[in-house]
Each structure stands twice: as structure tokens, then as C-alpha cells.
Coordinates of C-alpha atoms in Angstrom, one line a residue:
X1 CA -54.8 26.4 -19.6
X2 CA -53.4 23.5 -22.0
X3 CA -52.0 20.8 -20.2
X4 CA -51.0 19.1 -23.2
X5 CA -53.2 16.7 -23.7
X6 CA -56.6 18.8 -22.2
X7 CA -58.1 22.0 -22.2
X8 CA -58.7 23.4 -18.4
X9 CA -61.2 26.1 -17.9
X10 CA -62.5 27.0 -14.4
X11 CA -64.3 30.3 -12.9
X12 CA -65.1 33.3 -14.8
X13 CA -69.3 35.1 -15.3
X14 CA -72.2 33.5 -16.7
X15 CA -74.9 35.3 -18.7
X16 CA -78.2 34.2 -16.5
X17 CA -80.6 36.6 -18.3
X18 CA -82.0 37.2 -14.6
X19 CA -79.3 39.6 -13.2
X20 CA -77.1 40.0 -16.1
X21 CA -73.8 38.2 -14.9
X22 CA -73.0 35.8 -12.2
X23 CA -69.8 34.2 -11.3
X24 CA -68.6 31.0 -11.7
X25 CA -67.2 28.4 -9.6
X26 CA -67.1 25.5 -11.4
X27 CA -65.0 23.9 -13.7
X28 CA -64.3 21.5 -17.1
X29 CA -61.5 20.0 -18.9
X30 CA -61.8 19.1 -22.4
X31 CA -60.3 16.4 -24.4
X32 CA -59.9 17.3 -28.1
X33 CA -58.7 13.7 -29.3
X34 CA -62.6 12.7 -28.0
X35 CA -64.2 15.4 -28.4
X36 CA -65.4 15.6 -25.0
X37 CA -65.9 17.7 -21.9
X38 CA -65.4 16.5 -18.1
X39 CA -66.9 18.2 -15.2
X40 CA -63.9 19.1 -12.4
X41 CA -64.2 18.3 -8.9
X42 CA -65.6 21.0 -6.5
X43 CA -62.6 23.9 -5.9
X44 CA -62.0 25.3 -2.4
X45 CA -62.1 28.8 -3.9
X46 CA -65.5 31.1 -3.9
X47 CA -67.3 31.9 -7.3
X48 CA -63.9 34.4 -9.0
X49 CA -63.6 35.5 -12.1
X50 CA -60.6 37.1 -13.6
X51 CA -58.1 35.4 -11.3
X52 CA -54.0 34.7 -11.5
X53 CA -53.6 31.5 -13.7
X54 CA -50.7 29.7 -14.5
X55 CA -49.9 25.9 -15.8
X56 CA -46.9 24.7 -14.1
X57 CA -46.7 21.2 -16.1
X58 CA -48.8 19.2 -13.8
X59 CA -51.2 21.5 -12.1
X60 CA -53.4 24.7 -12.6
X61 CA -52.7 27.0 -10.0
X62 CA -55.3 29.7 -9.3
X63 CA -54.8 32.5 -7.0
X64 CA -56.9 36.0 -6.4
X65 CA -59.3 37.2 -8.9
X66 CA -62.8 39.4 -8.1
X67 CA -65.0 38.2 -6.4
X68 CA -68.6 39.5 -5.2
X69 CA -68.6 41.6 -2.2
X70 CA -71.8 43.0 -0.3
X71 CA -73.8 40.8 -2.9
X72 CA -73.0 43.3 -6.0
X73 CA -69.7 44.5 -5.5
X74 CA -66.6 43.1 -7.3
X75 CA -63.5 43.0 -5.0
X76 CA -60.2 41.3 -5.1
X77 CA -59.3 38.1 -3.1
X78 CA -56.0 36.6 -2.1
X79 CA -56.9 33.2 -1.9
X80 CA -56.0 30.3 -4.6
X81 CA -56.0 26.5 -5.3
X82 CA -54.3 24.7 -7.7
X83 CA -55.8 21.8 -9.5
X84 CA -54.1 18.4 -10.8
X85 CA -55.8 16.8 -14.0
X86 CA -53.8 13.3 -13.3
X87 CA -55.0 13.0 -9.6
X88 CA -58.4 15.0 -10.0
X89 CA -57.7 16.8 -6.9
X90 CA -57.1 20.2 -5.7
X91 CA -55.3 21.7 -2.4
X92 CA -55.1 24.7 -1.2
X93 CA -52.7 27.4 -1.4
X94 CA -50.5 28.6 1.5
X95 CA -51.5 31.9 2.6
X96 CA -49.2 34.8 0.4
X97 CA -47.5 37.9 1.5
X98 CA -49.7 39.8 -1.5
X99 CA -52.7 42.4 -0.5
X100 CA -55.9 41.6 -2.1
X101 CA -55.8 42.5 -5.9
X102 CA -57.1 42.6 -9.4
X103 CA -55.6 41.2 -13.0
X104 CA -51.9 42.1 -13.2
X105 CA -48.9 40.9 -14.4
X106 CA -48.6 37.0 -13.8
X107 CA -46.1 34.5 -15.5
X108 CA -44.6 30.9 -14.7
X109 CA -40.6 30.6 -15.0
X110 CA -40.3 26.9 -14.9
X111 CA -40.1 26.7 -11.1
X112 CA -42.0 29.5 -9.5
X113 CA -45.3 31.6 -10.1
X114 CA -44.6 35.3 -10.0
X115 CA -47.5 37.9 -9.4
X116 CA -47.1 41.6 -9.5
X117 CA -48.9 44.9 -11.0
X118 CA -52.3 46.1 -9.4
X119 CA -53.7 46.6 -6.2
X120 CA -57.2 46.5 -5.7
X121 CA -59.5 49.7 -5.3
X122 CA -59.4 48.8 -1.2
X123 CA -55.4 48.7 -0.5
X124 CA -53.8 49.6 -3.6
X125 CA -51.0 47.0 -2.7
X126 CA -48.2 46.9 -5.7
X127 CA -46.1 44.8 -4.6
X128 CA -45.0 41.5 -5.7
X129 CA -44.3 37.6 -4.6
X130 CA -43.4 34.3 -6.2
X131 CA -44.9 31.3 -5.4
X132 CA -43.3 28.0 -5.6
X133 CA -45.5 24.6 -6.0
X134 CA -43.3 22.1 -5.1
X135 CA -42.7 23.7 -1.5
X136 CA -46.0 25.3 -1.1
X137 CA -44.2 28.7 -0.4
X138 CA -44.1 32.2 -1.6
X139 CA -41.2 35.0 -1.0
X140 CA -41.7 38.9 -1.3
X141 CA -40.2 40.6 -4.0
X142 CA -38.4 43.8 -4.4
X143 CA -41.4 46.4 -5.7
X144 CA -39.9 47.7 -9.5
X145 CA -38.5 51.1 -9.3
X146 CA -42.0 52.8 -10.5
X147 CA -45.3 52.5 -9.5
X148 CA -47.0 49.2 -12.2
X149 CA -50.9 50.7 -11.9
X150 CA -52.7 49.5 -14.9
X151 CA -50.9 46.4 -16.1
X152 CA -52.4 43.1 -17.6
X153 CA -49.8 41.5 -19.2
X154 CA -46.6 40.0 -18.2
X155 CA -43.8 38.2 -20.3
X156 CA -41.5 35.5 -19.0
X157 CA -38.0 35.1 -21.7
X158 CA -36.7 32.5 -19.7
X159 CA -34.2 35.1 -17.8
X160 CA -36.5 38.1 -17.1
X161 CA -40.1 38.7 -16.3
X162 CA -41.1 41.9 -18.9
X163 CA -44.2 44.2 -18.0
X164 CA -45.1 47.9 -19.5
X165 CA -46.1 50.4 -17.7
X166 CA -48.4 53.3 -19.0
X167 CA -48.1 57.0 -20.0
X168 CA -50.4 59.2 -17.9
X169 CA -48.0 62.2 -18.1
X170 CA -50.9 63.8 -20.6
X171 CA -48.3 63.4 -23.8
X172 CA -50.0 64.1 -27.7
X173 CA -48.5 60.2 -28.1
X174 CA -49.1 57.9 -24.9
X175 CA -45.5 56.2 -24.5
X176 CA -44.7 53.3 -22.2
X177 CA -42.5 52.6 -19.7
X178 CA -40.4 49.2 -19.8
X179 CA -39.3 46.9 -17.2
X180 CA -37.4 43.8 -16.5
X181 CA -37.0 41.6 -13.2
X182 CA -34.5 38.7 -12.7
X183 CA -35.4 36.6 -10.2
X184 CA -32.3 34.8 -9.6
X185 CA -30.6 38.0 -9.1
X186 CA -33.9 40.0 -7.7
X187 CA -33.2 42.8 -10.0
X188 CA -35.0 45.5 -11.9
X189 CA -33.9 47.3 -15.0
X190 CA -35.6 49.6 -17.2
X191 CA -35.3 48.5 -21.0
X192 CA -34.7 51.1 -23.5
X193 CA -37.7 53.9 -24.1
X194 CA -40.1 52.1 -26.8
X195 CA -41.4 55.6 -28.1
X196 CA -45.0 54.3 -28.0
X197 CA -47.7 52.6 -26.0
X198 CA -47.6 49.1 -24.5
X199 CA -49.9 48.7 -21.7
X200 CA -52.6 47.3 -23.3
X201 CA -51.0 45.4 -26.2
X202 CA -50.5 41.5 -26.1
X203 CA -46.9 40.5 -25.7
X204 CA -45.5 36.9 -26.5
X205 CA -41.6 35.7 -26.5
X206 CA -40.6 33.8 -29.8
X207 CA -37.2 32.8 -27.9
X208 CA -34.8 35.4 -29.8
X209 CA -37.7 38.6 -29.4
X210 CA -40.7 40.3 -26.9
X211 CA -43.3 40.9 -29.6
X212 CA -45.8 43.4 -28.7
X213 CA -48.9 43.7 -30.9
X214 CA -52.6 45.5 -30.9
X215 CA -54.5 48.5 -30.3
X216 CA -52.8 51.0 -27.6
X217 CA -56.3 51.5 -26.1
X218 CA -55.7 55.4 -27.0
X219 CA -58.4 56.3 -29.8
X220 CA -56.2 58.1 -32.8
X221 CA -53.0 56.0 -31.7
X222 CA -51.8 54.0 -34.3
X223 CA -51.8 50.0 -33.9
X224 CA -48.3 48.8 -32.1
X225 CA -46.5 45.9 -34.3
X226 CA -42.9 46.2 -32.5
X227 CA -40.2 43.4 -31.2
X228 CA -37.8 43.7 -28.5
X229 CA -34.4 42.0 -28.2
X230 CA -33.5 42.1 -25.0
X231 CA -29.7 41.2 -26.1
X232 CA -29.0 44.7 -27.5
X233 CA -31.5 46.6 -26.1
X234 CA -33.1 47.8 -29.1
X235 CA -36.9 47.9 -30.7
X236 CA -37.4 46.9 -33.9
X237 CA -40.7 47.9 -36.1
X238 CA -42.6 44.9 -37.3
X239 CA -43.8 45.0 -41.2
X240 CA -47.5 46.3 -41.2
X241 CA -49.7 43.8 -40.7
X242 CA -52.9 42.8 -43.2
X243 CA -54.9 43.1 -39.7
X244 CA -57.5 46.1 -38.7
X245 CA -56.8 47.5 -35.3
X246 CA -58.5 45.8 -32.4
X247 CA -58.0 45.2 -28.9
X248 CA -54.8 43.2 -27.4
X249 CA -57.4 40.2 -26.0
X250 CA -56.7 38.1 -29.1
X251 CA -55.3 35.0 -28.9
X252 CA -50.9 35.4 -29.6
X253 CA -49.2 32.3 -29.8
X254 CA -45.8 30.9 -30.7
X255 CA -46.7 28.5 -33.1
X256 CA -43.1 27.7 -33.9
X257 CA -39.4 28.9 -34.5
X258 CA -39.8 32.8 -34.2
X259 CA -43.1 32.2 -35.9
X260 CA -46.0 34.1 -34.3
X261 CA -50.1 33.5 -34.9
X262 CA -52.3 36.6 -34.1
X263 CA -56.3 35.7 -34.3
X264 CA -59.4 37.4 -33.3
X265 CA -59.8 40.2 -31.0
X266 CA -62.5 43.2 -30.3
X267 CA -63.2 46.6 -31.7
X268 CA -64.9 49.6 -30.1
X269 CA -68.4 48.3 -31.4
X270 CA -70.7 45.4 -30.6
X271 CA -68.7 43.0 -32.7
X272 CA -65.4 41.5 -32.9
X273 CA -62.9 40.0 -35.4
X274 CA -63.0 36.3 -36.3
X275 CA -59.5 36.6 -38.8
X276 CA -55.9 36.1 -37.9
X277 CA -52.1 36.3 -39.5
X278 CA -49.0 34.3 -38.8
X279 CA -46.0 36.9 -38.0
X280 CA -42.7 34.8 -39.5
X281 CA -39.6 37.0 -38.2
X282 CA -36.2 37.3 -40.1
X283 CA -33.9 36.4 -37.7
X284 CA -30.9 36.1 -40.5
X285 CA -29.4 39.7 -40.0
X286 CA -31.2 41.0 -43.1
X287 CA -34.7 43.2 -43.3

């Protein structure tokens, strides 16, 4: 997480070289204008990797993940912590209403955490709950109208919370599914049919568009470079981009007005991409 000022980075699996991967408990925070790196104080939370993360403005919070079961097992957790760089301290979270489960859809609104998607392989909870830092509480929320199995990314516009949903229906050309929750209002509704795959892709919002783009995770499916204005309820294609297709892990970031930076990523082999391009959308009414 970025407070700022400092780079936070806590949990996740080490390469030992003994048994292959371990998992982490510990944590740093690193100070660019220095140059340097800071060991954090010890976290209530066991070794996790791959946990709920959000940065609130003044603390990380940290809540379920994997963790190692029957000493080789990964299972899911439903314990967190959230950390304060200021005070150097971290407390723990009150207990949530949410099953045990692994990465899903997880965004901050300004006020309130909100975690949804998967289950984990033991309960197969789907449900989904906000927490809220300043009162140390979470409430239930209602479960979307369809069943949100395999999501990993979650988009907040400031009104709604966005998630896609996968195609298993066997189609020639996996489509996704589209949803949008209000959490003032507690209400779902399903955004217009994208005609293509978005479960895998990254997703930012640029303040005016949802911009999905990256690799569908279907081999022969063509790279996704769409927007979504959730005013009229339209997609847009995106102009092609100079970039080969690779997986949705690389870094998208709102660099500035409607201004987009895509870098990095993975392919199918055992390398990855170390090249990038800044996605500048039109937003004057012409092409």
C-alpha cells in the first residue's frame, strides 16, 4: 500500500530454497525520499499470503488471506489487523460475519472496507460484509443476484463497487457478467452485457470510465482494451494498444486526469514483460 509518503509491504511467500515457499509474517515500509527500508513491528496475524488489503488514509488494514494448514495445506483465514505507520502500532480486527476465504473482490469507499467474491475450498461462503475502521464494525451485505466464484478484482467509482463475473456456460467466446453494488442504497444491478471476458483483466476508474485491460486468461481470446461509463450504460472499445498480451497482474494506475499507465505483466512462459503505455482517453465527445 502507498500511504503517501511510504511504501507498506507485509506477508506474502518467501523462496527458502529448502522447501520451495514459505510464508511470511513480517513486514517493512519504505521511504523513497531516503531511500530506505524500516522493519514493522510484530503483527497479531499468523504467516498469510494473499490477504484483503486496503489503505484507508491512516492505516493498512489486513484481513483473511491463506494460510498454512496441517503444515502444507493452504487454507483461508478470517482474521485481520490493521497497521498505523504514524503510531507504529497495530490492533486487531473485530471478529466479521464473513466465512473463511481466498482473494476476491475487495475495495475502500472512503469510509468503509467492502469484501466479497470467493469462498474458500472448505465453506464456499459468497457472501459479503463491510468493515468500518473508525467503529471497529462490519455489517452483512446483500449476496449479488449471481453466484461471484472466481473473482480477483474489484472497482470502487466513488458510487458503486464494480466486479465481473466469468463465463463457464462453455461459449466459442467466454463473456462476462457485470455487476454493480451501492452501498448507501444496498443495491445490485447488472450493467449492460460487455460481449467479452473480464474476470481476469485489471480494472481501474479514471473518474469519468471503468477501464478494463489484459489477457482474458482464455488461450485464442483476444486481449480486452474496453471502458465503461457507468452514466449511459455503454462499452466503449479502447484504440489497440502497442502492448503484447499478458496477464491482468500488471501494475494499472491513474496517473492523472483520465490518463491511464499500464506496465509489466506475465505471459504463459518463464518470463515476463518489463514495458508499459500510458492510455490518454478523449473525453471531448469526439473519437
Amino acid at each position: 500500500a502507498w500511504t503517501g509518503s511510504e511504501l507498506l509491504v507485509w506477508g506474502g511467500m518467501i523462496e527458502n530454497g529448502i522447501d520451495g515457499y514459505v510464508l511470511s509474517d513480517t513486514g517493512f515500509t519504505y521511504d523513497p525520499a531516503d531511500d530506505t527500508w524500516s522493519t514493522m513491528p510484530t503483527a497479531p496475524l499468523e504467516p498469510q499470503t494473499y490477504p484483503f488489503q486496503v489503505w484507508t488514509g491512516q492505516e493498512l488494514i489486513i484481513w483473511g488471506g491463506s494460510v498454512v494448514v496441517d503444515d502444507f495445506f493452504l487454507g483461508a483465514t478470517t482474521t485481520g489487523a490493521a497497521f498505523n505507520p504514524v503510531t507504529g502500532e497495530w490492533r486487531t480486527l473485530a471478529e466479521s460475519p464473513l466465512g473463511s476465504r481466498n482473494p476476491g473482490v475487495n475495495v475502500w469507499t472512503g469510509t468503509e472496507m467492502i469484501i466479497g467474491g470467493n469462498g474458500d475450498q472448505t465453506d464456499g461462503d459468497a457472501s459479503w460484509a463491510a468493515y468500518n475502521p473508525a467503529t471497529d464494525s462490519w455489517r452483512a451485505l446483500p449476496s449479488p443476484p449471481v453466484r461471484a466464484g472466481g473473482v480477483y478484482v474489484g472497482t470502487w467509482t466513488g458510487t458503486e463497487v464494480f466486479f465481473a463475473v466469468g463465463d463457464n456456460s462453455g461459449r466459442p467466446e467466454p463473456r462476462s457478467e457485470v455487476y454493480a453494488f451501492n452501498p448507501v442504497t444496498s443495491e445490485w444491478r447488472q450493467a449492460a452485457d460487455p460481449q467479452r471476458s473480464l474476470s481476469q483483466t485489471g480494472s481501474v476508474w479514471t473518474s469519468d470510465y471503468v477501464i478494463y485491460w489484459g489477457e482474458t486468461g482464455y488461450p485464442g481470446v483476444p486481449l480486452t482494451e474496453v471502458a465503461y461509463d457507468p452514466e449511459t450504460d455503454e462499452w466503449i472499445q479502447l484504440t489497440e494498444s502497442p502492448l503484447s498480451d499478458r496477464f491482468a497482474h500488471q501494475a494499472t494506475t491513474v496517473i492523472g486526469p483520465n490518463t491511464v499507465l499500464i506496465w509489466g505483466g506475465a505471459d504463459y512462459g518463464p518470463g515476463g514483460f518489463s514495458d508499459g503505455a500510458v492510455l490518454v482517453l478523449d473525453t471531448s465527445g469526439s473519437d
